[in-house]
């Protein structure tokens, strides 16, 4: 890929001054961990990943191929129980089960957005702005933008967006750098061209600041890339025993780990895995997607441990899917979903929150898994570990967050 500077500067130009002026002081001794937010775009079917397999309502609502198997060769993997209900993990998610048994991964079932919307666009927009309703004036920036501003972590290249498209959660973040691979970083302009760009953006407008950040970040990261004998950028060989799946998402996570190795200042990153909107032929799509997600997360977690980068990885989706399968071999937009938190300091091997049950009278609008844990409460637990525990009201305006007790060790 040849880097297109107009596209690059266009992305930088999207950054403007955040609506909220966040001015809290960074904690005196903040936990020096990176935060990685993985968003499963399309509404991941949580009930096909982690499910109460013996629940009569679950069994009667779905054909066997859209359920976590309770018996047989493909039987799900036990991850304990909630409220007296045993939960099994899809057999395709065996790498996640390994993390769970190693106590590095925690599940939060029935988590999500307290809003009745089943619209992908609206649900993602609200979640990434850090709110649950658009009844009042929405913040123009994202919750991660407010976090970055509040913590004052503004070093060039310290906030990365994997995939090239800026998520709403980083909207208006001047320091966020959208990248996809080593060629997005390996920009080596001549001294004259670089000086010309810096002169063009010598002012103090939002565009000027963002452009200077982008120029500095790519230059900084480019100097630290591994290179072959022809000076072409390459990724460093993986530590022994670590293997990513041959998939775009796996490649992105490997690249992110490499960037975190060469730049200790990276404290925040986002990555997306698209394709979870499975209204038909779900059986042919869900298993390979789940395997890709699981293998990538296990490899990424172990990779970060091998290079000594303490991190927290949060996995979320805009909503879950309907309890009852549709007539096209798939599932439609639902409500309550599943969040996952993994990392070296996560109090894993446990499930947090409250399982609401699947009887009709317990479902949201009689159709969907009810949300019993607000997504912001999960994120608040994470942010408390990252030096922003006293500033949750500014990250999540209009909401009094209730961090989950015991989600982290120490």
PDB file of N, CA and C in Angstrom, residues 104-159:
ATOM      1  N   UNK A 104      -7.521 -14.961  33.402  1.00  0.00           N
ATOM      2  CA  UNK A 104      -7.152 -13.700  32.751  1.00  0.00           C
ATOM      3  C   UNK A 104      -8.329 -13.076  32.020  1.00  0.00           C
ATOM      4  N   UNK A 105      -9.490 -13.732  32.025  1.00  0.00           N
ATOM      5  CA  UNK A 105     -10.658 -13.272  31.286  1.00  0.00           C
ATOM      6  C   UNK A 105     -11.906 -13.384  32.147  1.00  0.00           C
ATOM      7  N   UNK A 106     -12.710 -12.324  32.117  1.00  0.00           N
ATOM      8  CA  UNK A 106     -13.994 -12.311  32.819  1.00  0.00           C
ATOM      9  C   UNK A 106     -15.106 -12.009  31.830  1.00  0.00           C
ATOM     10  N   UNK A 107     -16.250 -12.664  32.010  1.00  0.00           N
ATOM     11  CA  UNK A 107     -17.425 -12.420  31.182  1.00  0.00           C
ATOM     12  C   UNK A 107     -18.433 -11.579  31.950  1.00  0.00           C
ATOM     13  N   UNK A 108     -19.108 -10.684  31.254  1.00  0.00           N
ATOM     14  CA  UNK A 108     -20.210  -9.910  31.822  1.00  0.00           C
ATOM     15  C   UNK A 108     -21.418 -10.105  30.914  1.00  0.00           C
ATOM     16  N   UNK A 109     -22.217 -11.147  31.151  1.00  0.00           N
ATOM     17  CA  UNK A 109     -23.405 -11.389  30.320  1.00  0.00           C
ATOM     18  C   UNK A 109     -24.488 -10.346  30.586  1.00  0.00           C
ATOM     19  N   UNK A 110     -25.422 -10.246  29.662  1.00  0.00           N
ATOM     20  CA  UNK A 110     -26.565  -9.337  29.781  1.00  0.00           C
ATOM     21  C   UNK A 110     -26.124  -7.894  29.992  1.00  0.00           C
ATOM     22  N   UNK A 111     -25.001  -7.519  29.382  1.00  0.00           N
ATOM     23  CA  UNK A 111     -24.495  -6.146  29.473  1.00  0.00           C
ATOM     24  C   UNK A 111     -24.863  -5.391  28.199  1.00  0.00           C
ATOM     25  N   UNK A 112     -24.964  -4.085  28.328  1.00  0.00           N
ATOM     26  CA  UNK A 112     -25.249  -3.313  27.134  1.00  0.00           C
ATOM     27  C   UNK A 112     -25.814  -1.943  27.398  1.00  0.00           C
ATOM     28  N   UNK A 113     -26.575  -1.476  26.447  1.00  0.00           N
ATOM     29  CA  UNK A 113     -27.119  -0.120  26.415  1.00  0.00           C
ATOM     30  C   UNK A 113     -28.544  -0.101  26.944  1.00  0.00           C
ATOM     31  N   UNK A 114     -28.814   0.727  27.952  1.00  0.00           N
ATOM     32  CA  UNK A 114     -30.174   0.888  28.468  1.00  0.00           C
ATOM     33  C   UNK A 114     -30.940   1.843  27.553  1.00  0.00           C
ATOM     34  N   UNK A 115     -31.279   1.339  26.403  1.00  0.00           N
ATOM     35  CA  UNK A 115     -32.037   2.093  25.418  1.00  0.00           C
ATOM     36  C   UNK A 115     -32.748   1.074  24.547  1.00  0.00           C
ATOM     37  N   UNK A 116     -33.959   1.360  24.159  1.00  0.00           N
ATOM     38  CA  UNK A 116     -34.765   0.375  23.433  1.00  0.00           C
ATOM     39  C   UNK A 116     -34.393   0.228  21.967  1.00  0.00           C
ATOM     40  N   UNK A 117     -33.435   1.016  21.493  1.00  0.00           N
ATOM     41  CA  UNK A 117     -33.127   0.981  20.065  1.00  0.00           C
ATOM     42  C   UNK A 117     -32.579  -0.375  19.621  1.00  0.00           C
ATOM     43  N   UNK A 118     -32.990  -0.785  18.423  1.00  0.00           N
ATOM     44  CA  UNK A 118     -32.407  -1.966  17.771  1.00  0.00           C
ATOM     45  C   UNK A 118     -31.716  -1.534  16.484  1.00  0.00           C
ATOM     46  N   UNK A 119     -31.380  -0.268  16.392  1.00  0.00           N
ATOM     47  CA  UNK A 119     -30.700   0.283  15.221  1.00  0.00           C
ATOM     48  C   UNK A 119     -29.200   0.214  15.446  1.00  0.00           C
ATOM     49  N   UNK A 120     -28.489  -0.414  14.500  1.00  0.00           N
ATOM     50  CA  UNK A 120     -27.030  -0.463  14.605  1.00  0.00           C
ATOM     51  C   UNK A 120     -26.452   0.933  14.763  1.00  0.00           C
ATOM     52  N   UNK A 121     -26.850   1.835  13.861  1.00  0.00           N
ATOM     53  CA  UNK A 121     -26.272   3.175  13.840  1.00  0.00           C
ATOM     54  C   UNK A 121     -26.503   3.897  15.166  1.00  0.00           C
ATOM     55  N   UNK A 122     -27.743   3.886  15.638  1.00  0.00           N
ATOM     56  CA  UNK A 122     -28.043   4.624  16.864  1.00  0.00           C
ATOM     57  C   UNK A 122     -27.377   3.995  18.078  1.00  0.00           C
ATOM     58  N   UNK A 123     -27.404   2.663  18.172  1.00  0.00           N
ATOM     59  CA  UNK A 123     -26.814   2.000  19.336  1.00  0.00           C
ATOM     60  C   UNK A 123     -25.306   2.249  19.399  1.00  0.00           C
ATOM     61  N   UNK A 124     -24.619   2.090  18.271  1.00  0.00           N
ATOM     62  CA  UNK A 124     -23.175   2.339  18.268  1.00  0.00           C
ATOM     63  C   UNK A 124     -22.872   3.801  18.570  1.00  0.00           C
ATOM     64  N   UNK A 125     -23.665   4.705  18.030  1.00  0.00           N
ATOM     65  CA  UNK A 125     -23.448   6.134  18.244  1.00  0.00           C
ATOM     66  C   UNK A 125     -23.569   6.485  19.723  1.00  0.00           C
ATOM     67  N   UNK A 126     -24.607   5.973  20.374  1.00  0.00           N
ATOM     68  CA  UNK A 126     -24.811   6.273  21.787  1.00  0.00           C
ATOM     69  C   UNK A 126     -23.709   5.664  22.650  1.00  0.00           C
ATOM     70  N   UNK A 127     -23.390   4.405  22.395  1.00  0.00           N
ATOM     71  CA  UNK A 127     -22.354   3.741  23.185  1.00  0.00           C
ATOM     72  C   UNK A 127     -21.022   4.467  23.050  1.00  0.00           C
ATOM     73  N   UNK A 128     -20.660   4.837  21.832  1.00  0.00           N
ATOM     74  CA  UNK A 128     -19.351   5.438  21.632  1.00  0.00           C
ATOM     75  C   UNK A 128     -19.290   6.897  22.081  1.00  0.00           C
ATOM     76  N   UNK A 129     -20.428   7.504  22.239  1.00  0.00           N
ATOM     77  CA  UNK A 129     -20.450   8.832  22.866  1.00  0.00           C
ATOM     78  C   UNK A 129     -20.502   8.717  24.388  1.00  0.00           C
ATOM     79  N   UNK A 130     -20.740   7.501  24.902  1.00  0.00           N
ATOM     80  CA  UNK A 130     -20.756   7.273  26.343  1.00  0.00           C
ATOM     81  C   UNK A 130     -22.041   7.686  27.019  1.00  0.00           C
ATOM     82  N   UNK A 131     -23.162   7.635  26.301  1.00  0.00           N
ATOM     83  CA  UNK A 131     -24.462   8.013  26.852  1.00  0.00           C
ATOM     84  C   UNK A 131     -25.467   6.904  26.523  1.00  0.00           C
ATOM     85  N   UNK A 132     -26.676   7.018  27.059  1.00  0.00           N
ATOM     86  CA  UNK A 132     -27.691   6.003  26.790  1.00  0.00           C
ATOM     87  C   UNK A 132     -28.940   6.576  26.142  1.00  0.00           C
ATOM     88  N   UNK A 133     -29.002   7.884  26.020  1.00  0.00           N
ATOM     89  CA  UNK A 133     -30.185   8.500  25.434  1.00  0.00           C
ATOM     90  C   UNK A 133     -29.805   9.734  24.648  1.00  0.00           C
ATOM     91  N   UNK A 134     -30.572  10.015  23.609  1.00  0.00           N
ATOM     92  CA  UNK A 134     -30.352  11.241  22.854  1.00  0.00           C
ATOM     93  C   UNK A 134     -31.435  12.269  23.170  1.00  0.00           C
ATOM     94  N   UNK A 135     -32.048  12.132  24.359  1.00  0.00           N
ATOM     95  CA  UNK A 135     -33.115  13.048  24.759  1.00  0.00           C
ATOM     96  C   UNK A 135     -32.572  14.434  25.089  1.00  0.00           C
ATOM     97  N   UNK A 136     -31.283  14.534  25.385  1.00  0.00           N
ATOM     98  CA  UNK A 136     -30.674  15.839  25.626  1.00  0.00           C
ATOM     99  C   UNK A 136     -29.560  16.028  24.602  1.00  0.00           C
ATOM    100  N   UNK A 137     -28.961  17.175  24.637  1.00  0.00           N
ATOM    101  CA  UNK A 137     -27.911  17.472  23.653  1.00  0.00           C
ATOM    102  C   UNK A 137     -26.763  16.478  23.774  1.00  0.00           C
ATOM    103  N   UNK A 138     -26.499  15.759  22.704  1.00  0.00           N
ATOM    104  CA  UNK A 138     -25.448  14.755  22.722  1.00  0.00           C
ATOM    105  C   UNK A 138     -24.065  15.408  22.727  1.00  0.00           C
ATOM    106  N   UNK A 139     -23.109  14.803  23.439  1.00  0.00           N
ATOM    107  CA  UNK A 139     -21.734  15.302  23.320  1.00  0.00           C
ATOM    108  C   UNK A 139     -21.237  15.069  21.905  1.00  0.00           C
ATOM    109  N   UNK A 140     -20.471  16.003  21.395  1.00  0.00           N
ATOM    110  CA  UNK A 140     -19.961  15.880  20.031  1.00  0.00           C
ATOM    111  C   UNK A 140     -18.733  14.990  19.957  1.00  0.00           C
ATOM    112  N   UNK A 141     -18.078  14.807  21.084  1.00  0.00           N
ATOM    113  CA  UNK A 141     -16.901  13.951  21.106  1.00  0.00           C
ATOM    114  C   UNK A 141     -17.256  12.589  21.685  1.00  0.00           C
ATOM    115  N   UNK A 142     -16.311  11.649  21.631  1.00  0.00           N
ATOM    116  CA  UNK A 142     -16.526  10.316  22.148  1.00  0.00           C
ATOM    117  C   UNK A 142     -15.980  10.150  23.552  1.00  0.00           C
ATOM    118  N   UNK A 143     -16.378   9.061  24.206  1.00  0.00           N
ATOM    119  CA  UNK A 143     -15.956   8.852  25.594  1.00  0.00           C
ATOM    120  C   UNK A 143     -14.446   8.642  25.693  1.00  0.00           C
ATOM    121  N   UNK A 144     -13.840   8.029  24.685  1.00  0.00           N
ATOM    122  CA  UNK A 144     -12.391   7.861  24.712  1.00  0.00           C
ATOM    123  C   UNK A 144     -11.671   9.182  24.486  1.00  0.00           C
ATOM    124  N   UNK A 145     -12.258  10.060  23.694  1.00  0.00           N
ATOM    125  CA  UNK A 145     -11.676  11.388  23.493  1.00  0.00           C
ATOM    126  C   UNK A 145     -11.613  12.137  24.818  1.00  0.00           C
ATOM    127  N   UNK A 146     -12.689  12.070  25.580  1.00  0.00           N
ATOM    128  CA  UNK A 146     -12.711  12.752  26.879  1.00  0.00           C
ATOM    129  C   UNK A 146     -11.725  12.116  27.850  1.00  0.00           C
ATOM    130  N   UNK A 147     -11.563  10.799  27.751  1.00  0.00           N
ATOM    131  CA  UNK A 147     -10.576  10.121  28.589  1.00  0.00           C
ATOM    132  C   UNK A 147      -9.163  10.590  28.251  1.00  0.00           C
ATOM    133  N   UNK A 148      -8.838  10.631  26.967  1.00  0.00           N
ATOM    134  CA  UNK A 148      -7.511  11.072  26.538  1.00  0.00           C
ATOM    135  C   UNK A 148      -7.240  12.503  26.989  1.00  0.00           C
ATOM    136  N   UNK A 149      -8.228  13.375  26.789  1.00  0.00           N
ATOM    137  CA  UNK A 149      -8.047  14.776  27.179  1.00  0.00           C
ATOM    138  C   UNK A 149      -7.840  14.903  28.678  1.00  0.00           C
ATOM    139  N   UNK A 150      -8.603  14.154  29.441  1.00  0.00           N
ATOM    140  CA  UNK A 150      -8.506  14.258  30.890  1.00  0.00           C
ATOM    141  C   UNK A 150      -7.206  13.734  31.447  1.00  0.00           C
ATOM    142  N   UNK A 151      -6.699  12.645  30.872  1.00  0.00           N
ATOM    143  CA  UNK A 151      -5.462  12.068  31.378  1.00  0.00           C
ATOM    144  C   UNK A 151      -4.230  12.789  30.851  1.00  0.00           C
ATOM    145  N   UNK A 152      -4.418  13.618  29.822  1.00  0.00           N
ATOM    146  CA  UNK A 152      -3.299  14.389  29.302  1.00  0.00           C
ATOM    147  C   UNK A 152      -2.235  13.547  28.626  1.00  0.00           C
ATOM    148  N   UNK A 153      -2.634  12.404  28.068  1.00  0.00           N
ATOM    149  CA  UNK A 153      -1.672  11.533  27.386  1.00  0.00           C
ATOM    150  C   UNK A 153      -1.631  11.917  25.906  1.00  0.00           C
ATOM    151  N   UNK A 154      -0.842  12.914  25.579  1.00  0.00           N
ATOM    152  CA  UNK A 154      -0.870  13.519  24.245  1.00  0.00           C
ATOM    153  C   UNK A 154       0.394  13.308  23.431  1.00  0.00           C
ATOM    154  N   UNK A 155       1.262  12.382  23.845  1.00  0.00           N
ATOM    155  CA  UNK A 155       2.483  12.151  23.083  1.00  0.00           C
ATOM    156  C   UNK A 155       2.144  11.643  21.688  1.00  0.00           C
ATOM    157  N   UNK A 156       2.887  12.066  20.671  1.00  0.00           N
ATOM    158  CA  UNK A 156       2.611  11.605  19.299  1.00  0.00           C
ATOM    159  C   UNK A 156       2.624  10.080  19.208  1.00  0.00           C
ATOM    160  N   UNK A 157       1.586   9.521  18.596  1.00  0.00           N
ATOM    161  CA  UNK A 157       1.507   8.076  18.424  1.00  0.00           C
ATOM    162  C   UNK A 157       1.060   7.319  19.648  1.00  0.00           C
ATOM    163  N   UNK A 158       0.548   8.018  20.657  1.00  0.00           N
ATOM    164  CA  UNK A 158       0.147   7.340  21.894  1.00  0.00           C
ATOM    165  C   UNK A 158      -1.281   6.810  21.853  1.00  0.00           C
ATOM    166  N   UNK A 159      -2.076   7.250  20.874  1.00  0.00           N
ATOM    167  CA  UNK A 159      -3.454   6.774  20.698  1.00  0.00           C
ATOM    168  C   UNK A 159      -3.617   6.290  19.265  1.00  0.00           C
TER     169      UNK A 159
END
